[in-house]
Amino acid sequence: MIYKNYPMVSRVVFGRGSFNQLDEILALKRKGRNAPFIFYVDDVFKGNHWLTSRITLSYNDKIIYVPTKEEPKTSQIDQLVENIILGHSELPSGIIGIGGGIVMDISKAVALMLTNKGESKDYQGWDLIKHPAIYHVGIPTISGTGAEVSRTTILTGPERKLGINSDYTPFDQVILDPELTKDVPKDQWFYTGMDCFVHCVESLKGTYLNAFSQSYGEKAFELCKDIFLGDDLSSEDAQDQLMMASWHGGMSIAYSQVGVAHAMSYGLGYLLGVKHGIGNCIVFDHLEDYYPEGVALFKQMKAKHNIQLPKGICEYLEDYQFDKMIDVALSLEPLWENAIGKNWKNIITREKLLELYKKM
Ligand code: NAD
Ligand code: ZN
């Protein structure tokens, strides 16, 4: 048995207001006046925003606002990398991502692709990256995905939706400042928060479970229950706790795997562009055969927060479209093996997935 030798985020700051320490942290990493820091910032913070106005720019440092209507594409990463290379005589001192999972993933991918030749689509997969990334910092502004702690960056390429999984992907530095999440709209708070909840259920109910994953997964699961079903949390405590739940949920799947909801949600994402958080919710809502207790809790949470999930998104799809979604879902073999076990191919049939997709 060979155990994974897993890389982690090297440094992390946690605390309300810790965003103010960013300048001090970056000052130590500046390589010179021609090596700027590039800040990718979710465009929801565009304008004279309280968050953006706290970023100090020196020399050629740049803020680039990132639209987050769609999830990142490999072609988008290649374009961002080319813009940096054409615009500067030296590699940047670092990439700083400020936003949700989309901005986290874009920042990690650009940092990797600045030192690895070719197109990002060629690195979708496991351990294809050859050279360390440049210094990269993650500052989440919404909690749940665990992208701040993971060793992947999920990208949609011409042929597949798959992460660049590598030892060089994790951030060198993360700043966890729960205050940054205070203006997240309620629906989005729920969808991204449920991504964390689903990570916990899929990890804790999976066949890959071990004490490492379990210890993180159980903690995050309890935090999610308190946040989404409890009554006595102040909104600040809830923000703090969801940020830690996201981290622990990410740590839990790092050493195990996700499962059925994620596999099927990737299918919806690939074909219909349904985003990760909401896609997981749409799928998870129908998975009582696989995760009975988790789905029952999910339905309680959904009712308590009065969340209406979209219905009938697969209603008018044609057979070839269902086939494509099923292909994408089934290609994620480790997810199925974790969820069902080594003999999953005898249990999970195309007909079963078709029946599930038709309900969505
Ligand atoms: P997101 O990045 O899609 O953002 C969702 C919305 O929230 C956007 O409209 C954004 O503008 C808004 N938002 C973010 N912070 C805000 C704030 N403080 N105030 C107001 N609005 C705010 O959301 P997400 O759910 O965090 O990320 C989903 C992405 O993460 C997907 O692309 C998914 O593939 C990826 N993901 C990556 C990993 C990983 O390990 N790398 C894991 C899970 C998901
Ligand atoms: Zn997820």
mmCIF file of C-alpha atoms and ligand atoms in Angstrom:
data_model
loop_
_atom_site.group_PDB
_atom_site.id
_atom_site.type_symbol
_atom_site.label_atom_id
_atom_site.label_comp_id
_atom_site.label_asym_id
_atom_site.label_seq_id
_atom_site.Cartn_x
_atom_site.Cartn_y
_atom_site.Cartn_z
ATOM 1 C CA MET A 1 0.000 0.000 0.000
ATOM 2 C CA ILE A 2 1.390 3.400 -0.997
ATOM 3 C CA TYR A 3 -0.073 6.336 0.918
ATOM 4 C CA LYS A 4 -0.463 9.735 -0.660
ATOM 5 C CA ASN A 5 2.155 12.290 0.333
ATOM 6 C CA TYR A 6 -0.167 15.238 0.293
ATOM 7 C CA PRO A 7 0.904 18.875 -0.117
ATOM 8 C CA MET A 8 -0.892 21.515 1.924
ATOM 9 C CA VAL A 9 -1.187 25.274 1.943
ATOM 10 C CA SER A 10 2.121 26.487 3.407
ATOM 11 C CA ARG A 11 0.792 29.445 5.356
ATOM 12 C CA VAL A 12 -2.598 30.568 6.534
ATOM 13 C CA VAL A 13 -3.904 33.571 8.463
ATOM 14 C CA PHE A 14 -7.362 33.396 10.025
ATOM 15 C CA GLY A 15 -9.332 36.231 11.564
ATOM 16 C CA ARG A 16 -11.814 39.031 11.053
ATOM 17 C CA GLY A 17 -9.859 41.943 9.576
ATOM 18 C CA SER A 18 -6.832 39.798 8.671
ATOM 19 C CA PHE A 19 -7.171 41.032 5.074
ATOM 20 C CA ASN A 20 -5.371 44.163 6.316
ATOM 21 C CA GLN A 21 -2.192 42.109 6.709
ATOM 22 C CA LEU A 22 -1.973 41.432 2.987
ATOM 23 C CA ASP A 23 0.492 44.267 2.246
ATOM 24 C CA GLU A 24 2.848 43.141 4.935
ATOM 25 C CA ILE A 25 2.702 39.536 3.730
ATOM 26 C CA LEU A 26 3.308 40.469 0.094
ATOM 27 C CA ALA A 27 6.144 42.914 0.841
ATOM 28 C CA LEU A 28 8.389 39.981 1.751
ATOM 29 C CA LYS A 29 7.682 38.295 -1.579
ATOM 30 C CA ARG A 30 8.264 41.176 -3.980
ATOM 31 C CA LYS A 31 10.983 40.300 -6.482
ATOM 32 C CA GLY A 32 11.605 43.798 -7.844
ATOM 33 C CA ARG A 33 9.933 46.705 -9.524
ATOM 34 C CA ASN A 34 9.478 44.858 -12.827
ATOM 35 C CA ALA A 35 7.905 41.850 -11.180
ATOM 36 C CA PRO A 36 4.413 42.965 -10.218
ATOM 37 C CA PHE A 37 1.735 41.355 -8.141
ATOM 38 C CA ILE A 38 -1.334 40.539 -10.218
ATOM 39 C CA PHE A 39 -4.611 40.601 -8.323
ATOM 40 C CA TYR A 40 -7.527 38.659 -9.803
ATOM 41 C CA VAL A 41 -10.621 40.039 -8.115
ATOM 42 C CA ASP A 42 -14.244 38.910 -8.549
ATOM 43 C CA ASP A 43 -15.969 41.664 -10.524
ATOM 44 C CA VAL A 44 -18.694 41.884 -7.898
ATOM 45 C CA PHE A 45 -16.129 44.056 -6.040
ATOM 46 C CA LYS A 46 -15.562 46.419 -8.950
ATOM 47 C CA GLY A 47 -15.787 50.165 -8.393
ATOM 48 C CA ASN A 48 -14.921 52.054 -5.274
ATOM 49 C CA HIS A 49 -15.709 49.086 -3.113
ATOM 50 C CA TRP A 50 -14.754 48.773 0.565
ATOM 51 C CA LEU A 51 -12.778 45.645 -0.225
ATOM 52 C CA THR A 52 -10.919 46.757 -3.346
ATOM 53 C CA SER A 53 -10.024 50.110 -1.868
ATOM 54 C CA ARG A 54 -7.993 48.257 0.762
ATOM 55 C CA ILE A 55 -5.640 46.759 -1.852
ATOM 56 C CA THR A 56 -2.429 48.778 -2.174
ATOM 57 C CA LEU A 57 -0.799 48.752 -5.592
ATOM 58 C CA SER A 58 2.911 49.551 -6.073
ATOM 59 C CA TYR A 59 5.082 49.760 -9.212
ATOM 60 C CA ASN A 60 3.320 47.784 -11.969
ATOM 61 C CA ASP A 61 0.906 45.860 -9.757
ATOM 62 C CA LYS A 62 -2.442 45.320 -11.393
ATOM 63 C CA ILE A 63 -5.996 44.476 -10.439
ATOM 64 C CA ILE A 64 -7.813 42.412 -13.051
ATOM 65 C CA TYR A 65 -11.542 41.993 -12.489
ATOM 66 C CA VAL A 66 -12.854 38.547 -13.290
ATOM 67 C CA PRO A 67 -16.442 37.945 -14.433
ATOM 68 C CA THR A 68 -17.946 35.003 -12.554
ATOM 69 C CA LYS A 69 -21.095 34.224 -14.512
ATOM 70 C CA GLU A 70 -19.364 31.219 -16.033
ATOM 71 C CA GLU A 71 -16.895 28.748 -14.610
ATOM 72 C CA PRO A 72 -13.283 28.998 -15.820
ATOM 73 C CA LYS A 73 -12.252 27.623 -19.197
ATOM 74 C CA THR A 74 -8.812 26.453 -20.273
ATOM 75 C CA SER A 75 -8.850 28.970 -23.153
ATOM 76 C CA GLN A 76 -9.505 31.761 -20.644
ATOM 77 C CA ILE A 77 -6.504 30.698 -18.541
ATOM 78 C CA ASP A 78 -4.270 30.588 -21.646
ATOM 79 C CA GLN A 79 -5.400 34.102 -22.568
ATOM 80 C CA LEU A 80 -4.730 35.477 -19.085
ATOM 81 C CA VAL A 81 -1.266 33.906 -19.076
ATOM 82 C CA GLU A 82 -0.482 35.330 -22.508
ATOM 83 C CA ASN A 83 -1.574 38.804 -21.396
ATOM 84 C CA ILE A 84 0.824 38.650 -18.464
ATOM 85 C CA ILE A 85 3.727 37.393 -20.551
ATOM 86 C CA LEU A 86 3.218 39.939 -23.332
ATOM 87 C CA GLY A 87 2.685 42.792 -20.882
ATOM 88 C CA HIS A 88 5.754 42.325 -18.667
ATOM 89 C CA SER A 89 9.486 41.841 -19.015
ATOM 90 C CA GLU A 90 9.676 39.569 -15.978
ATOM 91 C CA LEU A 91 7.468 36.963 -14.372
ATOM 92 C CA PRO A 92 5.179 38.449 -11.714
ATOM 93 C CA SER A 93 6.181 38.305 -8.053
ATOM 94 C CA GLY A 94 2.889 36.594 -7.387
ATOM 95 C CA ILE A 95 -0.765 36.018 -8.209
ATOM 96 C CA ILE A 96 -3.385 36.941 -5.647
ATOM 97 C CA GLY A 97 -6.944 35.654 -6.039
ATOM 98 C CA ILE A 98 -9.761 37.420 -4.196
ATOM 99 C CA GLY A 99 -13.209 35.898 -4.700
ATOM 100 C CA GLY A 100 -15.091 32.613 -4.761
ATOM 101 C CA GLY A 101 -14.118 29.217 -6.127
ATOM 102 C CA ILE A 102 -13.931 30.589 -9.660
ATOM 103 C CA VAL A 103 -11.333 33.192 -8.779
ATOM 104 C CA MET A 104 -9.448 30.709 -6.565
ATOM 105 C CA ASP A 105 -9.211 28.289 -9.492
ATOM 106 C CA ILE A 106 -8.239 30.941 -12.033
ATOM 107 C CA SER A 107 -5.465 32.199 -9.761
ATOM 108 C CA LYS A 108 -4.052 28.747 -9.144
ATOM 109 C CA ALA A 109 -4.209 27.844 -12.835
ATOM 110 C CA VAL A 110 -2.519 31.048 -14.023
ATOM 111 C CA ALA A 111 0.245 30.679 -11.408
ATOM 112 C CA LEU A 112 0.891 27.142 -12.691
ATOM 113 C CA MET A 113 0.742 27.983 -16.379
ATOM 114 C CA LEU A 114 3.243 30.849 -16.069
ATOM 115 C CA THR A 115 5.985 28.283 -15.447
ATOM 116 C CA ASN A 116 4.706 25.329 -17.476
ATOM 117 C CA LYS A 117 4.862 25.439 -21.266
ATOM 118 C CA GLY A 118 1.961 24.817 -23.599
ATOM 119 C CA GLU A 119 -1.787 24.994 -23.129
ATOM 120 C CA SER A 120 -3.639 24.448 -19.882
ATOM 121 C CA LYS A 121 -5.856 21.762 -21.449
ATOM 122 C CA ASP A 122 -2.776 19.535 -21.685
ATOM 123 C CA TYR A 123 -2.447 19.571 -17.904
ATOM 124 C CA GLN A 124 -6.032 18.587 -17.034
ATOM 125 C CA GLY A 125 -5.578 15.380 -15.114
ATOM 126 C CA TRP A 126 -3.351 14.097 -12.343
ATOM 127 C CA ASP A 127 0.275 15.103 -11.790
ATOM 128 C CA LEU A 128 1.036 16.362 -15.279
ATOM 129 C CA ILE A 129 2.528 19.655 -14.062
ATOM 130 C CA LYS A 130 6.341 19.617 -14.223
ATOM 131 C CA HIS A 131 7.473 22.879 -12.641
ATOM 132 C CA PRO A 132 6.478 24.691 -9.452
ATOM 133 C CA ALA A 133 4.000 27.540 -9.914
ATOM 134 C CA ILE A 134 4.895 31.112 -9.114
ATOM 135 C CA TYR A 135 3.949 32.362 -5.624
ATOM 136 C CA HIS A 136 0.146 32.390 -5.297
ATOM 137 C CA VAL A 137 -2.197 33.593 -2.606
ATOM 138 C CA GLY A 138 -5.879 32.724 -2.105
ATOM 139 C CA ILE A 139 -8.313 35.025 -0.321
ATOM 140 C CA PRO A 140 -11.833 33.543 -0.353
ATOM 141 C CA THR A 141 -14.838 35.876 -0.186
ATOM 142 C CA ILE A 142 -17.461 33.114 -0.030
ATOM 143 C CA SER A 143 -17.226 29.845 1.882
ATOM 144 C CA GLY A 144 -17.871 26.268 0.910
ATOM 145 C CA THR A 145 -15.905 24.940 -2.036
ATOM 146 C CA GLY A 146 -12.678 24.164 -0.197
ATOM 147 C CA ALA A 147 -10.856 25.478 -3.291
ATOM 148 C CA GLU A 148 -8.740 27.525 -0.901
ATOM 149 C CA VAL A 149 -7.164 24.358 0.450
ATOM 150 C CA SER A 150 -7.339 21.866 -2.414
ATOM 151 C CA ARG A 151 -4.674 20.532 -4.772
ATOM 152 C CA THR A 152 -6.831 21.035 -7.845
ATOM 153 C CA THR A 153 -8.152 23.778 -10.069
ATOM 154 C CA ILE A 154 -11.287 22.777 -11.948
ATOM 155 C CA LEU A 155 -11.352 23.867 -15.595
ATOM 156 C CA THR A 156 -13.622 23.255 -18.529
ATOM 157 C CA GLY A 157 -11.548 22.383 -21.573
ATOM 158 C CA PRO A 158 -12.475 21.536 -25.146
ATOM 159 C CA GLU A 159 -12.835 17.867 -24.305
ATOM 160 C CA ARG A 160 -13.489 17.629 -20.604
ATOM 161 C CA LYS A 161 -14.235 19.302 -17.353
ATOM 162 C CA LEU A 162 -11.365 18.232 -15.164
ATOM 163 C CA GLY A 163 -8.939 19.751 -12.695
ATOM 164 C CA ILE A 164 -5.239 20.378 -12.903
ATOM 165 C CA ASN A 165 -4.386 18.189 -9.924
ATOM 166 C CA SER A 166 -0.798 18.552 -8.818
ATOM 167 C CA ASP A 167 1.513 19.017 -5.858
ATOM 168 C CA TYR A 168 2.184 22.555 -7.097
ATOM 169 C CA THR A 169 -1.477 23.593 -7.250
ATOM 170 C CA PRO A 170 -2.143 24.480 -3.561
ATOM 171 C CA PHE A 171 -1.734 28.083 -2.512
ATOM 172 C CA ASP A 172 1.481 29.224 -0.846
ATOM 173 C CA GLN A 173 -0.563 31.515 1.352
ATOM 174 C CA VAL A 174 -4.235 31.768 2.259
ATOM 175 C CA ILE A 175 -5.915 34.608 4.091
ATOM 176 C CA LEU A 176 -9.172 33.592 5.768
ATOM 177 C CA ASP A 177 -11.024 36.749 6.737
ATOM 178 C CA PRO A 178 -14.688 35.897 7.386
ATOM 179 C CA GLU A 179 -15.666 39.563 7.169
ATOM 180 C CA LEU A 180 -15.104 39.395 3.407
ATOM 181 C CA THR A 181 -18.098 37.045 3.105
ATOM 182 C CA LYS A 182 -20.640 39.330 4.761
ATOM 183 C CA ASP A 183 -22.409 40.500 1.582
ATOM 184 C CA VAL A 184 -22.843 37.136 -0.157
ATOM 185 C CA PRO A 185 -26.460 36.896 -1.426
ATOM 186 C CA LYS A 186 -28.544 34.345 0.429
ATOM 187 C CA ASP A 187 -29.124 31.857 -2.398
ATOM 188 C CA GLN A 188 -25.460 31.802 -3.291
ATOM 189 C CA TRP A 189 -24.532 31.431 0.396
ATOM 190 C CA PHE A 190 -26.737 28.335 0.458
ATOM 191 C CA TYR A 191 -25.467 26.768 -2.794
ATOM 192 C CA THR A 192 -21.790 27.243 -2.005
ATOM 193 C CA GLY A 193 -22.336 26.265 1.644
ATOM 194 C CA MET A 194 -24.075 23.080 0.476
ATOM 195 C CA ASP A 195 -21.031 22.266 -1.639
ATOM 196 C CA CYS A 196 -19.241 21.900 1.690
ATOM 197 C CA PHE A 197 -22.081 19.867 3.196
ATOM 198 C CA VAL A 198 -22.050 17.528 0.193
ATOM 199 C CA HIS A 199 -18.250 17.165 0.411
ATOM 200 C CA CYS A 200 -18.709 15.956 3.994
ATOM 201 C CA VAL A 201 -21.507 13.507 3.210
ATOM 202 C CA GLU A 202 -19.699 12.070 0.190
ATOM 203 C CA SER A 203 -16.456 11.748 2.083
ATOM 204 C CA LEU A 204 -17.979 10.292 5.261
ATOM 205 C CA LYS A 205 -20.179 7.799 3.363
ATOM 206 C CA GLY A 206 -17.477 6.824 0.892
ATOM 207 C CA THR A 207 -15.474 3.616 0.786
ATOM 208 C CA TYR A 208 -12.205 5.592 0.775
ATOM 209 C CA LEU A 209 -12.899 6.935 4.261
ATOM 210 C CA ASN A 210 -10.040 6.842 6.756
ATOM 211 C CA ALA A 211 -9.377 8.466 10.132
ATOM 212 C CA PHE A 212 -7.678 11.482 8.535
ATOM 213 C CA SER A 213 -10.662 12.311 6.300
ATOM 214 C CA GLN A 214 -13.166 11.382 8.954
ATOM 215 C CA SER A 215 -11.770 13.752 11.563
ATOM 216 C CA TYR A 216 -12.046 16.734 9.225
ATOM 217 C CA GLY A 217 -15.298 15.580 7.629
ATOM 218 C CA GLU A 218 -17.125 15.081 10.930
ATOM 219 C CA LYS A 219 -16.107 18.510 12.167
ATOM 220 C CA ALA A 220 -17.251 20.209 8.969
ATOM 221 C CA PHE A 221 -20.489 18.205 8.947
ATOM 222 C CA GLU A 222 -21.321 19.355 12.502
ATOM 223 C CA LEU A 223 -20.469 22.956 11.657
ATOM 224 C CA CYS A 224 -22.777 22.822 8.618
ATOM 225 C CA LYS A 225 -25.612 21.426 10.715
ATOM 226 C CA ASP A 226 -25.172 24.229 13.284
ATOM 227 C CA ILE A 227 -24.995 26.893 10.594
ATOM 228 C CA PHE A 228 -27.851 25.736 8.388
ATOM 229 C CA LEU A 229 -30.192 24.171 10.946
ATOM 230 C CA GLY A 230 -29.302 25.818 14.272
ATOM 231 C CA ASP A 231 -30.947 28.956 15.625
ATOM 232 C CA ASP A 232 -28.567 30.589 18.013
ATOM 233 C CA LEU A 233 -25.629 31.678 15.854
ATOM 234 C CA SER A 234 -24.933 35.361 15.292
ATOM 235 C CA SER A 235 -24.270 36.157 11.663
ATOM 236 C CA GLU A 236 -20.601 36.833 12.449
ATOM 237 C CA ASP A 237 -20.204 33.467 14.156
ATOM 238 C CA ALA A 238 -21.952 31.810 11.233
ATOM 239 C CA GLN A 239 -19.518 33.478 8.794
ATOM 240 C CA ASP A 240 -16.508 32.382 10.873
ATOM 241 C CA GLN A 241 -17.777 28.847 11.184
ATOM 242 C CA LEU A 242 -18.689 28.389 7.527
ATOM 243 C CA MET A 243 -15.209 29.524 6.558
ATOM 244 C CA MET A 244 -13.722 26.840 8.793
ATOM 245 C CA ALA A 245 -16.260 24.256 7.606
ATOM 246 C CA SER A 246 -15.153 24.921 4.022
ATOM 247 C CA TRP A 247 -11.516 24.399 4.995
ATOM 248 C CA HIS A 248 -12.229 21.188 6.893
ATOM 249 C CA GLY A 249 -14.517 19.857 4.159
ATOM 250 C CA GLY A 250 -11.713 20.473 1.662
ATOM 251 C CA MET A 251 -9.212 18.703 3.918
ATOM 252 C CA SER A 252 -11.583 15.785 4.273
ATOM 253 C CA ILE A 253 -11.952 15.141 0.538
ATOM 254 C CA ALA A 254 -8.238 15.735 0.014
ATOM 255 C CA TYR A 255 -7.531 12.392 1.576
ATOM 256 C CA SER A 256 -10.657 10.614 0.359
ATOM 257 C CA GLN A 257 -12.878 11.595 -2.596
ATOM 258 C CA VAL A 258 -16.271 13.029 -3.463
ATOM 259 C CA GLY A 259 -19.092 10.866 -4.817
ATOM 260 C CA VAL A 260 -22.340 10.558 -6.757
ATOM 261 C CA ALA A 261 -23.545 14.176 -6.520
ATOM 262 C CA HIS A 262 -20.259 15.565 -7.801
ATOM 263 C CA ALA A 263 -19.975 13.049 -10.637
ATOM 264 C CA MET A 264 -23.478 13.857 -11.889
ATOM 265 C CA SER A 265 -23.105 17.577 -11.271
ATOM 266 C CA TYR A 266 -20.060 17.619 -13.557
ATOM 267 C CA GLY A 267 -22.336 16.233 -16.281
ATOM 268 C CA LEU A 268 -24.822 19.093 -15.793
ATOM 269 C CA GLY A 269 -21.948 21.578 -15.707
ATOM 270 C CA TYR A 270 -20.357 20.285 -18.897
ATOM 271 C CA LEU A 271 -23.531 20.125 -20.972
ATOM 272 C CA LEU A 272 -25.680 22.917 -19.563
ATOM 273 C CA GLY A 273 -23.149 25.190 -17.857
ATOM 274 C CA VAL A 274 -24.874 24.651 -14.486
ATOM 275 C CA LYS A 275 -22.505 25.945 -11.813
ATOM 276 C CA HIS A 276 -20.871 23.669 -9.275
ATOM 277 C CA GLY A 277 -22.740 24.669 -6.097
ATOM 278 C CA ILE A 278 -26.251 24.798 -7.504
ATOM 279 C CA GLY A 279 -25.577 21.734 -9.677
ATOM 280 C CA ASN A 280 -24.635 19.720 -6.596
ATOM 281 C CA CYS A 281 -27.854 20.852 -4.908
ATOM 282 C CA ILE A 282 -30.000 19.905 -7.913
ATOM 283 C CA VAL A 283 -28.445 16.432 -8.031
ATOM 284 C CA PHE A 284 -28.181 15.823 -4.280
ATOM 285 C CA ASP A 285 -31.904 16.503 -3.854
ATOM 286 C CA HIS A 286 -32.551 13.234 -5.768
ATOM 287 C CA LEU A 287 -29.953 11.000 -4.118
ATOM 288 C CA GLU A 288 -31.933 9.528 -1.231
ATOM 289 C CA ASP A 289 -31.074 6.002 -2.409
ATOM 290 C CA TYR A 290 -27.383 6.733 -1.999
ATOM 291 C CA TYR A 291 -27.192 9.135 0.943
ATOM 292 C CA PRO A 292 -30.520 8.812 2.824
ATOM 293 C CA GLU A 293 -29.568 10.726 5.991
ATOM 294 C CA GLY A 294 -27.602 13.427 4.197
ATOM 295 C CA VAL A 295 -30.425 14.052 1.731
ATOM 296 C CA ALA A 296 -33.019 14.231 4.534
ATOM 297 C CA LEU A 297 -30.912 16.885 6.310
ATOM 298 C CA PHE A 298 -30.400 18.723 3.035
ATOM 299 C CA LYS A 299 -34.161 18.894 2.467
ATOM 300 C CA GLN A 300 -34.620 20.315 5.978
ATOM 301 C CA MET A 301 -31.975 22.967 5.312
ATOM 302 C CA LYS A 302 -33.533 23.847 1.979
ATOM 303 C CA ALA A 303 -36.957 24.260 3.581
ATOM 304 C CA LYS A 304 -35.635 26.257 6.526
ATOM 305 C CA HIS A 305 -33.967 28.791 4.226
ATOM 306 C CA ASN A 306 -36.795 28.771 1.726
ATOM 307 C CA ILE A 307 -34.570 27.855 -1.213
ATOM 308 C CA GLN A 308 -36.319 27.038 -4.477
ATOM 309 C CA LEU A 309 -34.107 24.928 -6.714
ATOM 310 C CA PRO A 310 -34.624 25.121 -10.473
ATOM 311 C CA LYS A 311 -36.772 22.269 -11.765
ATOM 312 C CA GLY A 312 -37.065 20.605 -15.144
ATOM 313 C CA ILE A 313 -33.617 21.615 -16.400
ATOM 314 C CA CYS A 314 -33.326 18.320 -18.275
ATOM 315 C CA GLU A 315 -36.906 18.296 -19.517
ATOM 316 C CA TYR A 316 -36.245 19.126 -23.165
ATOM 317 C CA LEU A 317 -32.940 17.373 -23.628
ATOM 318 C CA GLU A 318 -32.413 14.956 -26.480
ATOM 319 C CA ASP A 319 -31.023 11.441 -26.153
ATOM 320 C CA TYR A 320 -27.553 12.405 -27.365
ATOM 321 C CA GLN A 321 -27.411 15.118 -24.693
ATOM 322 C CA PHE A 322 -28.306 12.695 -21.931
ATOM 323 C CA ASP A 323 -25.646 10.386 -23.365
ATOM 324 C CA LYS A 324 -23.040 13.121 -23.141
ATOM 325 C CA MET A 325 -23.884 13.916 -19.513
ATOM 326 C CA ILE A 326 -23.767 10.247 -18.629
ATOM 327 C CA ASP A 327 -20.388 9.892 -20.374
ATOM 328 C CA VAL A 328 -18.978 12.817 -18.405
ATOM 329 C CA ALA A 329 -20.356 11.495 -15.109
ATOM 330 C CA LEU A 330 -19.144 7.918 -15.679
ATOM 331 C CA SER A 331 -15.675 9.051 -16.698
ATOM 332 C CA LEU A 332 -15.062 10.169 -13.106
ATOM 333 C CA GLU A 333 -14.169 6.670 -11.993
ATOM 334 C CA PRO A 334 -12.554 7.420 -8.613
ATOM 335 C CA LEU A 335 -15.732 9.241 -7.524
ATOM 336 C CA TRP A 336 -17.877 6.195 -8.271
ATOM 337 C CA GLU A 337 -15.401 3.817 -6.739
ATOM 338 C CA ASN A 338 -15.420 5.905 -3.572
ATOM 339 C CA ALA A 339 -19.201 6.146 -3.516
ATOM 340 C CA ILE A 340 -20.145 2.567 -4.382
ATOM 341 C CA GLY A 341 -17.035 0.410 -4.054
ATOM 342 C CA LYS A 342 -14.756 -1.488 -6.415
ATOM 343 C CA ASN A 343 -17.631 -3.264 -8.163
ATOM 344 C CA TRP A 344 -19.441 0.006 -8.955
ATOM 345 C CA LYS A 345 -19.616 -0.791 -12.667
ATOM 346 C CA ASN A 346 -22.023 -3.638 -11.911
ATOM 347 C CA ILE A 347 -24.276 -1.337 -9.927
ATOM 348 C CA ILE A 348 -24.218 2.019 -11.697
ATOM 349 C CA THR A 349 -25.744 1.573 -15.130
ATOM 350 C CA ARG A 350 -26.428 4.155 -17.819
ATOM 351 C CA GLU A 351 -30.144 3.478 -17.359
ATOM 352 C CA LYS A 352 -29.913 4.395 -13.673
ATOM 353 C CA LEU A 353 -28.189 7.684 -14.427
ATOM 354 C CA LEU A 354 -30.639 8.456 -17.217
ATOM 355 C CA GLU A 355 -33.539 7.919 -14.852
ATOM 356 C CA LEU A 356 -31.955 10.265 -12.293
ATOM 357 C CA TYR A 357 -31.102 12.987 -14.834
ATOM 358 C CA LYS A 358 -34.665 12.842 -16.175
ATOM 359 C CA LYS A 359 -35.963 13.792 -12.717
ATOM 360 C CA MET A 360 -33.863 16.985 -12.625
HETATM 361 P P1 NAD B 1 -18.314 31.470 -7.512
HETATM 362 O O1 NAD B 1 -16.891 31.766 -7.565
HETATM 363 O O2 NAD B 1 -19.011 30.844 -8.652
HETATM 364 O O3 NAD B 1 -19.111 32.792 -7.110
HETATM 365 C C1 NAD B 1 -20.514 32.732 -6.976
HETATM 366 C C2 NAD B 1 -21.115 34.096 -6.925
HETATM 367 O O4 NAD B 1 -20.876 34.685 -5.653
HETATM 368 C C3 NAD B 1 -20.536 35.041 -7.959
HETATM 369 O O5 NAD B 1 -21.604 35.734 -8.555
HETATM 370 C C4 NAD B 1 -19.690 35.995 -7.133
HETATM 371 O O6 NAD B 1 -19.639 37.260 -7.711
HETATM 372 C C5 NAD B 1 -20.449 36.026 -5.820
HETATM 373 N N1 NAD B 1 -19.647 36.406 -4.664
HETATM 374 C C6 NAD B 1 -18.497 35.854 -4.198
HETATM 375 N N2 NAD B 1 -18.102 36.476 -3.078
HETATM 376 C C7 NAD B 1 -19.012 37.428 -2.811
HETATM 377 C C8 NAD B 1 -19.151 38.386 -1.768
HETATM 378 N N3 NAD B 1 -18.314 38.457 -0.741
HETATM 379 N N4 NAD B 1 -20.208 39.231 -1.830
HETATM 380 C C9 NAD B 1 -21.121 39.147 -2.824
HETATM 381 N N5 NAD B 1 -21.045 38.269 -3.834
HETATM 382 C C10 NAD B 1 -20.004 37.398 -3.814
HETATM 383 O O7 NAD B 1 -18.690 30.573 -6.236
HETATM 384 P P2 NAD B 1 -18.155 29.292 -5.554
HETATM 385 O O8 NAD B 1 -19.330 28.446 -5.285
HETATM 386 O O9 NAD B 1 -17.275 29.685 -4.404
HETATM 387 O O10 NAD B 1 -17.201 28.578 -6.599
HETATM 388 C C11 NAD B 1 -17.634 27.708 -7.604
HETATM 389 C C12 NAD B 1 -16.443 27.369 -8.443
HETATM 390 O O11 NAD B 1 -15.472 26.707 -7.639
HETATM 391 C C13 NAD B 1 -16.732 26.455 -9.610
HETATM 392 O O12 NAD B 1 -16.054 26.936 -10.747
HETATM 393 C C14 NAD B 1 -16.168 25.131 -9.176
HETATM 394 O O13 NAD B 1 -15.751 24.325 -10.252
HETATM 395 C C15 NAD B 1 -15.020 25.552 -8.310
HETATM 396 N N6 NAD B 1 -14.632 24.571 -7.298
HETATM 397 C C16 NAD B 1 -13.322 24.323 -7.150
HETATM 398 C C17 NAD B 1 -12.879 23.426 -6.204
HETATM 399 C C18 NAD B 1 -11.428 23.144 -6.060
HETATM 400 O O14 NAD B 1 -11.053 22.365 -5.205
HETATM 401 N N7 NAD B 1 -10.575 23.744 -6.839
HETATM 402 C C19 NAD B 1 -13.795 22.789 -5.372
HETATM 403 C C20 NAD B 1 -15.140 23.066 -5.535
HETATM 404 C C21 NAD B 1 -15.554 23.980 -6.501
HETATM 405 ZN ZN ZN B 2 -17.654 20.472 -4.580
#
